[in-house]
Amino acid sequence: MKAFENMEVWFVTGAQLLYGGDAVVKVDAHSTEMVDGMNKSGLLPVKVVYKGTANSSKEVSDVMKAAENDRRCIGVITWMHTFSPAKMWIHGMQELRKPLLHLHTQFNKEIPWETMDMDFMNLNQSAHGDREFGHLLTRMRKNRKMVVGHWQDPKTLGHIAVWERVAAAWADAQDMLILRFGDQMNNVAVTDGDKVEAEVRLGYHVDYTPVSELMEYFKRIGDEEVDRLVQTYFAEYDHDAALEDRTTEAYQKIWNAAKAELTLRACLTDKGAKGFTTNFDDLGEFDQIPGLASQRLMAEGYGFGAEGDWKSAALSRTVWFMGQGLPGGCSFLEDYTLHFNGEQSAILQAHMLEVSPLIAEKRPRLEVHFLGIGIRKTPTARLVFTSKPAAGITATIVDLGNRFRLIVNAVDCIPSKPLPKLPVASALWIPQPNFEVGAGAWILAGGTHHSCFSYDLTEEYWEDYAEIAGIEALFIDKDTTLREFKREMRVNEVYYLLNKALC
Ligand code: MN
């Protein structure tokens, strides 16, 4: 199925009947032409559906209620073609909880200097109509994305496209189920948090699934199915020919890893889950950490968090969802170890095993090596690769006790080297603006050692996400200084305390 195929964004045009029915007929025709043009541009991942003009408080309320009730609708774009007195938008805006984009545009691109008359003016009034509407939204403290530009300009459409992807991922998160196989890694603070508040604020639901329950699926996996999956591995990945020798321990390890993958997928499918966490101390009958399974399930779009990190599992699903169809790829990653080298100082990103092959530079290599961590210290199957040298962005959400904080860091992935004695998948990046400030700001913000990385997303995606979720967002990029960053965090501390008191 094509990404976003079952989703729609609704387009509602503000007008009023003051200028007579003829004006509204023209507004309607213009809006139809605009929405057609936007859809035909090929630049918008989610189809825009024109829902007509809204000319009264009742019409606005009706269309917003309908938007709320329609499962396909993931958000609403509003535009005031004529002056649309904003009091008529109050009740409708109270109804709308889905993402809102206010588009400040105009049907006509340029002023028709020679022919412009009062009829033209009565029609092309977004210059003040959108200000009236914007005032009300600000007065109501209504979160929205503001996009300004001509509706045919690819730049304008690019901003709408970003918001569409974020709104789609937001919709996806509202019925997202994350399964925790085993609990949080004992004593770890940063990966834990308030699951009730996460469901209230961010939409997703997190359930504990005992490993004993997962083992019920394990028992039902047939040998032939496992054999077939092992052959898929050999077809998809580079590997030593010796691995195909069925009499070896290495082959048995790959076979067991394939059975673990089928077990996890069966359980996730059965329960309708979109992501999961594992815990390397709680493995049931798995003979090894199901790292290869986690790698492949991530590549399919399942969110993943290691050591019970359910926030990363949910956010990595969201990152994958937003980036569907884009060329770069994404993965759950962990700050592994540091490489001090002056201006090129960098952080190696890896995990015991669980890095998505979507970010691989070349075809991943299937290997089996001893892994000496957790309750199964044994040879373990995994995909080994280095990642593409390119710019990207990484993000995490932490629970500060009184709120969730999104932390975003623009990073530059640089060429990495193989690790013959630690054969795992990895990336190597320099956080912006440089290692010293980037890592310093992240740590001061309380950021995790786990994060959700993407080559495709930009800061704009995360701005839109934070706006829709209504959570704090901190950006670490080329403009960051630690002095300003600390000031921003202190100001935010007061803002969120007051905001909580006002709500
Ligand atoms: Mn970890």
XYZ file of N, CA and C in Angstrom, residues 250-382:
399
model
N 27.293 -21.530 13.814
C 26.919 -20.218 13.262
C 25.585 -20.315 12.507
N 25.434 -21.384 11.707
C 24.167 -21.555 10.985
C 23.010 -21.690 11.972
N 23.230 -22.485 13.027
C 22.183 -22.676 14.030
C 21.795 -21.350 14.688
N 22.792 -20.494 14.893
C 22.534 -19.187 15.517
C 21.677 -18.312 14.594
N 21.970 -18.377 13.300
C 21.176 -17.605 12.338
C 19.752 -18.157 12.282
N 19.669 -19.459 12.319
C 18.344 -20.115 12.294
C 17.520 -19.691 13.522
N 18.171 -19.699 14.675
C 17.477 -19.290 15.908
C 17.080 -17.804 15.853
N 17.951 -16.995 15.250
C 17.641 -15.564 15.126
C 16.417 -15.371 14.224
N 16.332 -16.184 13.178
C 15.178 -16.102 12.278
C 13.898 -16.512 13.010
N 14.009 -17.522 13.861
C 12.839 -17.953 14.632
C 12.400 -16.837 15.599
N 13.372 -16.141 16.157
C 13.053 -15.016 17.050
C 12.334 -13.906 16.279
N 12.797 -13.654 15.054
C 12.144 -12.619 14.239
C 10.687 -12.998 13.958
N 10.470 -14.241 13.587
C 9.103 -14.688 13.286
C 8.233 -14.643 14.546
N 8.824 -14.945 15.674
C 8.093 -14.902 16.951
C 7.648 -13.477 17.261
N 8.602 -12.555 17.183
C 8.286 -11.155 17.492
C 7.242 -10.598 16.521
N 7.407 -10.896 15.229
C 6.464 -10.363 14.238
C 5.064 -10.927 14.467
N 5.010 -12.212 14.802
C 3.696 -12.842 15.039
C 2.983 -12.163 16.202
N 3.709 -11.890 17.256
C 3.110 -11.260 18.430
C 2.703 -9.815 18.129
N 3.585 -9.060 17.464
C 3.290 -7.652 17.132
C 2.068 -7.569 16.221
N 2.012 -8.468 15.236
C 0.897 -8.474 14.291
C -0.404 -8.822 15.009
N -0.327 -9.857 15.822
C -1.511 -10.334 16.531
C -2.112 -9.244 17.410
N -1.267 -8.466 18.057
C -1.748 -7.446 18.978
C -1.923 -6.079 18.319
N -1.558 -5.981 17.046
C -1.695 -4.702 16.342
C -0.739 -3.637 16.857
N 0.456 -4.062 17.274
C 1.421 -3.101 17.825
C 2.251 -2.466 16.713
N 2.698 -1.232 16.967
C 3.508 -0.499 15.995
C 4.961 -0.366 16.443
N 5.246 -0.853 17.639
C 6.622 -0.772 18.116
C 6.801 -1.644 19.335
N 8.058 -1.820 19.751
C 8.328 -2.709 20.886
C 9.656 -2.368 21.532
N 9.800 -2.863 22.754
C 11.090 -2.761 23.426
C 11.511 -4.159 23.854
N 12.820 -4.322 24.017
C 13.343 -5.586 24.533
C 14.211 -5.292 25.754
N 14.584 -6.362 26.443
C 15.473 -6.226 27.592
C 16.423 -7.418 27.561
N 17.723 -7.151 27.471
C 18.668 -8.256 27.255
C 18.831 -9.163 28.474
N 18.154 -8.828 29.568
C 18.193 -9.708 30.730
C 16.926 -10.559 30.850
N 16.055 -10.454 29.873
C 14.760 -11.131 29.971
C 14.429 -11.691 28.590
N 14.875 -12.923 28.325
C 14.827 -13.433 26.951
C 14.045 -14.730 26.774
N 13.466 -15.246 27.849
C 12.693 -16.480 27.715
C 13.518 -17.579 27.087
N 12.959 -18.196 26.041
C 13.675 -19.303 25.388
C 14.560 -18.839 24.231
N 14.611 -17.534 23.982
C 15.553 -17.059 22.949
C 16.969 -17.395 23.413
N 17.757 -17.961 22.502
C 19.119 -18.361 22.896
C 20.107 -17.199 22.807
N 19.630 -16.057 22.233
C 20.501 -14.906 22.034
C 19.615 -13.652 22.005
N 20.223 -12.501 22.176
C 19.457 -11.260 22.060
C 18.868 -11.198 20.647
N 17.578 -10.892 20.511
C 16.985 -10.876 19.150
C 17.358 -9.598 18.391
N 18.658 -9.401 18.227
C 19.153 -8.161 17.617
C 18.865 -8.092 16.127
N 19.123 -9.201 15.430
C 18.861 -9.225 13.984
C 17.376 -8.976 13.732
N 16.525 -9.570 14.567
C 15.078 -9.354 14.434
C 14.748 -7.876 14.616
N 15.325 -7.246 15.624
C 15.056 -5.830 15.870
C 15.514 -4.979 14.695
N 16.665 -5.335 14.128
C 17.167 -4.581 12.972
C 16.193 -4.660 11.801
N 15.723 -5.873 11.535
C 14.844 -6.058 10.371
C 13.435 -5.507 10.618
N 12.958 -5.625 11.843
C 11.630 -5.087 12.141
C 11.635 -3.562 12.084
N 12.734 -2.942 12.520
C 12.864 -1.486 12.376
C 12.775 -1.072 10.906
N 13.450 -1.841 10.057
C 13.453 -1.515 8.628
C 12.056 -1.639 8.018
N 11.204 -2.455 8.657
C 9.807 -2.597 8.196
C 8.913 -1.476 8.698
N 9.415 -0.703 9.666
C 8.622 0.404 10.184
C 8.197 0.264 11.631
N 8.569 -0.846 12.261
C 8.270 -0.978 13.687
C 9.195 -0.062 14.490
N 8.619 0.643 15.462
C 9.445 1.436 16.357
C 10.179 0.512 17.300
N 11.386 0.894 17.677
C 12.170 0.042 18.572
C 12.902 0.865 19.626
N 12.872 0.365 20.843
C 13.683 0.946 21.910
C 14.325 -0.177 22.693
N 15.619 -0.074 22.934
C 16.331 -1.118 23.669
C 16.166 -0.915 25.168
N 16.370 -1.953 25.914
C 16.366 -1.910 27.384
C 15.079 -1.311 27.956
N 13.969 -1.586 27.284
C 12.678 -1.111 27.793
C 12.377 0.340 27.473
N 13.153 0.965 26.603
C 12.994 2.397 26.307
C 11.775 2.630 25.393
N 10.604 2.711 26.013
C 9.352 2.831 25.244
C 9.208 4.194 24.576
N 9.775 5.244 25.149
C 9.684 6.566 24.502
C 10.436 6.562 23.170
N 11.599 5.904 23.154
C 12.345 5.814 21.892
C 11.637 4.895 20.896
N 11.001 3.844 21.405
C 10.261 2.952 20.501
C 9.162 3.744 19.786
N 8.421 4.543 20.544
C 7.318 5.315 19.955
C 7.848 6.391 19.008
N 8.898 7.087 19.445
C 9.402 8.185 18.610
C 10.080 7.656 17.349
N 10.733 6.490 17.442
C 11.385 5.969 16.238
C 10.340 5.504 15.216
N 9.190 5.015 15.706
C 8.087 4.715 14.777
C 7.605 6.005 14.087
N 7.486 7.062 14.873
C 7.038 8.341 14.321
C 8.024 8.862 13.270
N 9.317 8.724 13.554
C 10.341 9.172 12.600
C 10.223 8.366 11.300
N 10.071 7.058 11.435
C 9.923 6.218 10.236
C 8.663 6.616 9.463
N 7.580 6.849 10.194
C 6.309 7.149 9.531
C 6.399 8.456 8.737
N 6.996 9.470 9.350
C 7.108 10.770 8.677
C 7.943 10.680 7.409
N 8.958 9.814 7.443
C 9.916 9.777 6.336
C 9.593 8.781 5.242
N 8.407 8.184 5.281
C 8.072 7.152 4.286
C 8.225 7.692 2.860
N 8.930 6.924 2.036
C 9.098 7.312 0.633
C 10.269 8.253 0.405
N 10.864 8.775 1.450
C 12.032 9.642 1.292
C 13.289 8.766 1.241
N 14.354 9.253 0.606
C 15.458 8.346 0.258
C 16.457 8.000 1.361
N 16.505 8.785 2.448
C 17.648 8.674 3.363
C 17.633 7.511 4.326
N 16.520 7.331 5.047
C 16.449 6.277 6.053
C 16.594 6.807 7.466
N 16.283 5.919 8.427
C 16.267 6.340 9.835
C 16.591 5.147 10.723
N 16.951 5.425 11.953
C 17.230 4.343 12.903
C 17.217 4.836 14.344
N 16.901 3.923 15.247
C 17.204 4.068 16.665
C 18.731 3.983 16.799
N 19.318 4.857 17.601
C 20.774 4.806 17.790
C 21.134 5.114 19.234
N 22.358 4.779 19.593
C 22.827 5.058 20.948
C 24.200 5.728 20.883
N 24.384 6.750 21.732
C 25.714 7.356 21.862
C 26.619 6.310 22.493
N 27.585 5.839 21.707
C 28.329 4.640 22.087
C 29.659 4.989 22.730
N 30.501 5.676 21.963
C 31.796 6.064 22.528
C 32.297 7.304 21.793
N 33.235 8.028 22.424
C 33.663 9.325 21.898
C 34.982 9.206 21.135
N 35.130 10.082 20.145
C 36.354 10.121 19.358
C 36.863 11.561 19.360
N 37.872 11.848 20.203
C 38.398 13.217 20.279
C 39.424 13.435 19.177
N 39.147 14.438 18.369
C 40.023 14.703 17.217
C 39.871 16.162 16.786
N 40.079 17.076 17.726
C 39.997 18.510 17.412
C 38.638 18.874 16.843
N 38.653 19.590 15.718
C 37.403 20.040 15.096
C 36.568 18.879 14.566
N 37.225 17.756 14.357
C 36.520 16.573 13.833
C 36.085 15.614 14.946
N 36.115 16.074 16.182
C 35.670 15.210 17.291
C 34.239 14.756 17.035
N 34.004 13.476 17.314
C 32.728 12.879 16.887
C 32.251 11.849 17.909
N 31.019 11.419 17.740
C 30.439 10.391 18.617
C 30.101 9.171 17.761
N 30.605 8.018 18.180
C 30.235 6.789 17.492
C 28.832 6.403 17.936
N 27.970 6.153 16.965
C 26.592 5.752 17.223
C 26.449 4.274 16.883
N 25.990 3.495 17.832
C 25.799 2.069 17.545
C 24.844 1.509 18.591
N 24.845 0.227 18.759
C 24.183 -0.404 19.885
C 24.779 -1.785 19.974
N 24.318 -2.577 20.941
C 24.853 -3.933 20.985
C 24.695 -4.549 19.602
N 23.481 -4.432 19.056
C 23.182 -4.980 17.731
C 22.167 -4.132 16.967
N 21.304 -3.434 17.681
C 20.047 -2.961 17.097
C 20.151 -1.604 16.400
N 20.631 -1.632 15.168
C 20.670 -0.449 14.314
C 19.968 -0.824 13.006
N 19.106 0.066 12.530
C 18.317 -0.279 11.339
C 19.164 -0.256 10.077
N 19.031 -1.292 9.235
C 19.772 -1.304 7.966
C 19.313 -0.206 6.992
N 18.245 0.526 7.333
C 17.809 1.625 6.455
C 18.874 2.716 6.324
N 19.798 2.810 7.285
C 20.814 3.873 7.200
C 22.152 3.367 6.659
N 22.177 2.096 6.224
C 23.452 1.510 5.777
C 23.996 2.188 4.529
N 25.319 2.298 4.494
C 26.001 2.890 3.343
C 26.017 1.913 2.173
N 26.265 0.649 2.505
C 26.292 -0.408 1.480
C 25.427 -1.573 1.952
N 25.364 -2.578 1.124
C 24.593 -3.776 1.489
C 25.104 -4.326 2.827
N 24.226 -4.516 3.799
C 24.677 -5.020 5.097
C 25.237 -6.435 4.983
N 26.073 -6.767 5.954
C 26.708 -8.087 5.974
C 26.170 -8.870 7.167
N 25.699 -10.079 6.884
C 25.199 -10.951 7.948
C 26.385 -11.668 8.586
N 26.547 -11.513 9.893
C 27.680 -12.120 10.589
C 27.215 -12.707 11.918
N 28.029 -13.618 12.446
C 27.757 -14.205 13.767
C 29.011 -14.036 14.615
N 28.854 -13.378 15.745
C 30.000 -13.168 16.641
C 29.552 -13.345 18.080
N 30.531 -13.638 18.910
C 30.253 -13.772 20.342
C 29.813 -12.420 20.902
N 28.787 -12.446 21.737
C 28.321 -11.216 22.400
C 28.298 -11.483 23.900
N 29.074 -10.709 24.630
C 29.261 -11.001 26.053
C 28.472 -10.094 26.970
N 27.205 -9.846 26.645
C 26.395 -8.984 27.511
C 25.028 -9.623 27.731
N 24.420 -9.313 28.884
C 23.102 -9.851 29.179
C 23.189 -11.276 29.705
N 22.016 -11.939 29.760
C 22.008 -13.278 30.352
C 22.422 -14.367 29.359
N 22.536 -14.008 28.067
C 22.991 -15.012 27.085
C 24.306 -14.546 26.468
N 25.398 -15.001 27.047
C 26.710 -14.666 26.495
C 27.062 -15.759 25.515
N 26.859 -15.453 24.229
C 26.889 -16.517 23.217
C 27.092 -15.901 21.831
N 27.519 -16.669 20.847
C 27.559 -16.130 19.477
C 26.163 -15.675 19.038
N 26.106 -14.530 18.395
C 24.828 -13.872 18.106
C 24.830 -13.346 16.670
N 23.717 -13.559 15.977
C 23.598 -13.085 14.593
C 23.304 -11.595 14.573
N 23.812 -10.893 13.561
C 23.571 -9.453 13.416
C 23.906 -9.003 12.004
